[in-house]
Amino acid sequence: MTAAYLSGVLCRRTAVLEQNESGSFAQLEKIFRTGKRREKPVIDGAGQPFEIRGIFFYQKAERAEWYDCSERGMEAMVIDFGALTQKNQDAFFRCSRCFLVGSVSGWQLADFAALAAEKQKWKKWCEYFVSFGEEEAVKMAEQYLDIRIRQIPLQKNALMVTGESMTFFGKFLR
């Protein structure tokens, strides 16, 4: 959703880099290559980015892909670190904006609170978001952790920009 807003609304040349082991981008590319969608990636080849709706996706990105983004004139890079770990936190904190996304749905509230509380030293660098959670649970987490948490609007397609997502992202992305 962030990349769709940066590309579609702010007209920035945008890349999304997968810097985790989830394999989600391989699945995303496979779906778009099978013909279920009419759009075809414009850049083919192993280790190369694929493009969907003007957004360039890099699978299992390493430092070389960061440089490639710069050479290709990317104006915005969204990096999916997956779970924040000791291994990736240095790269996370080198980013110009750090968004920590979690969930505060009943069973996950304790995990989100533990992560945010453990990382209180990050408070001035991080912006906190939740993808799922009851409004009351979000307010409790904000009070307990003394942080501001933005609730990401539910959207059926993360690559589409809606009025609701424009309003949401327009408050903090320029």
mmCIF file of N, CA and C in Angstrom, residues 21-34 58-60:
data_model
loop_
_atom_site.group_PDB
_atom_site.id
_atom_site.type_symbol
_atom_site.label_atom_id
_atom_site.label_comp_id
_atom_site.label_asym_id
_atom_site.label_seq_id
_atom_site.Cartn_x
_atom_site.Cartn_y
_atom_site.Cartn_z
ATOM 1 N N GLU A 21 13.257 -13.753 4.489
ATOM 2 C CA GLU A 21 13.219 -15.092 3.887
ATOM 3 C C GLU A 21 11.798 -15.594 3.628
ATOM 4 N N SER A 22 10.811 -14.718 3.616
ATOM 5 C CA SER A 22 9.422 -15.163 3.495
ATOM 6 C C SER A 22 9.096 -15.764 2.132
ATOM 7 N N GLY A 23 9.744 -15.295 1.082
ATOM 8 C CA GLY A 23 9.428 -15.777 -0.257
ATOM 9 C C GLY A 23 8.159 -15.178 -0.830
ATOM 10 N N SER A 24 7.605 -14.181 -0.171
ATOM 11 C CA SER A 24 6.347 -13.573 -0.615
ATOM 12 C C SER A 24 6.454 -12.951 -2.002
ATOM 13 N N PHE A 25 7.586 -12.343 -2.305
ATOM 14 C CA PHE A 25 7.718 -11.673 -3.597
ATOM 15 C C PHE A 25 7.781 -12.687 -4.737
ATOM 16 N N ALA A 26 8.363 -13.859 -4.497
ATOM 17 C CA ALA A 26 8.387 -14.910 -5.517
ATOM 18 C C ALA A 26 6.958 -15.341 -5.826
ATOM 19 N N GLN A 27 6.137 -15.460 -4.792
ATOM 20 C CA GLN A 27 4.731 -15.817 -4.995
ATOM 21 C C GLN A 27 3.988 -14.718 -5.747
ATOM 22 N N LEU A 28 4.260 -13.473 -5.385
ATOM 23 C CA LEU A 28 3.626 -12.342 -6.055
ATOM 24 C C LEU A 28 3.992 -12.324 -7.533
ATOM 25 N N GLU A 29 5.265 -12.516 -7.830
ATOM 26 C CA GLU A 29 5.704 -12.531 -9.227
ATOM 27 C C GLU A 29 5.048 -13.682 -9.981
ATOM 28 N N LYS A 30 4.988 -14.848 -9.364
ATOM 29 C CA LYS A 30 4.387 -16.023 -9.995
ATOM 30 C C LYS A 30 2.930 -15.758 -10.356
ATOM 31 N N ILE A 31 2.188 -15.142 -9.445
ATOM 32 C CA ILE A 31 0.781 -14.825 -9.704
ATOM 33 C C ILE A 31 0.655 -13.897 -10.906
ATOM 34 N N PHE A 32 1.495 -12.889 -10.981
ATOM 35 C CA PHE A 32 1.402 -11.936 -12.075
ATOM 36 C C PHE A 32 1.949 -12.482 -13.384
ATOM 37 N N ARG A 33 2.755 -13.526 -13.344
ATOM 38 C CA ARG A 33 3.281 -14.128 -14.572
ATOM 39 C C ARG A 33 2.370 -15.219 -15.121
ATOM 40 N N THR A 34 1.449 -15.745 -14.352
ATOM 41 C CA THR A 34 0.641 -16.881 -14.797
ATOM 42 C C THR A 34 -0.514 -16.484 -15.697
ATOM 43 N N TYR A 58 11.944 -6.244 -5.807
ATOM 44 C CA TYR A 58 13.204 -6.985 -5.755
ATOM 45 C C TYR A 58 13.073 -8.109 -4.740
ATOM 46 N N GLN A 59 13.248 -9.352 -5.207
ATOM 47 C CA GLN A 59 13.188 -10.499 -4.303
ATOM 48 C C GLN A 59 14.512 -10.662 -3.571
ATOM 49 N N LYS A 60 14.449 -11.049 -2.311
ATOM 50 C CA LYS A 60 15.632 -11.348 -1.503
ATOM 51 C C LYS A 60 16.750 -10.338 -1.747
#
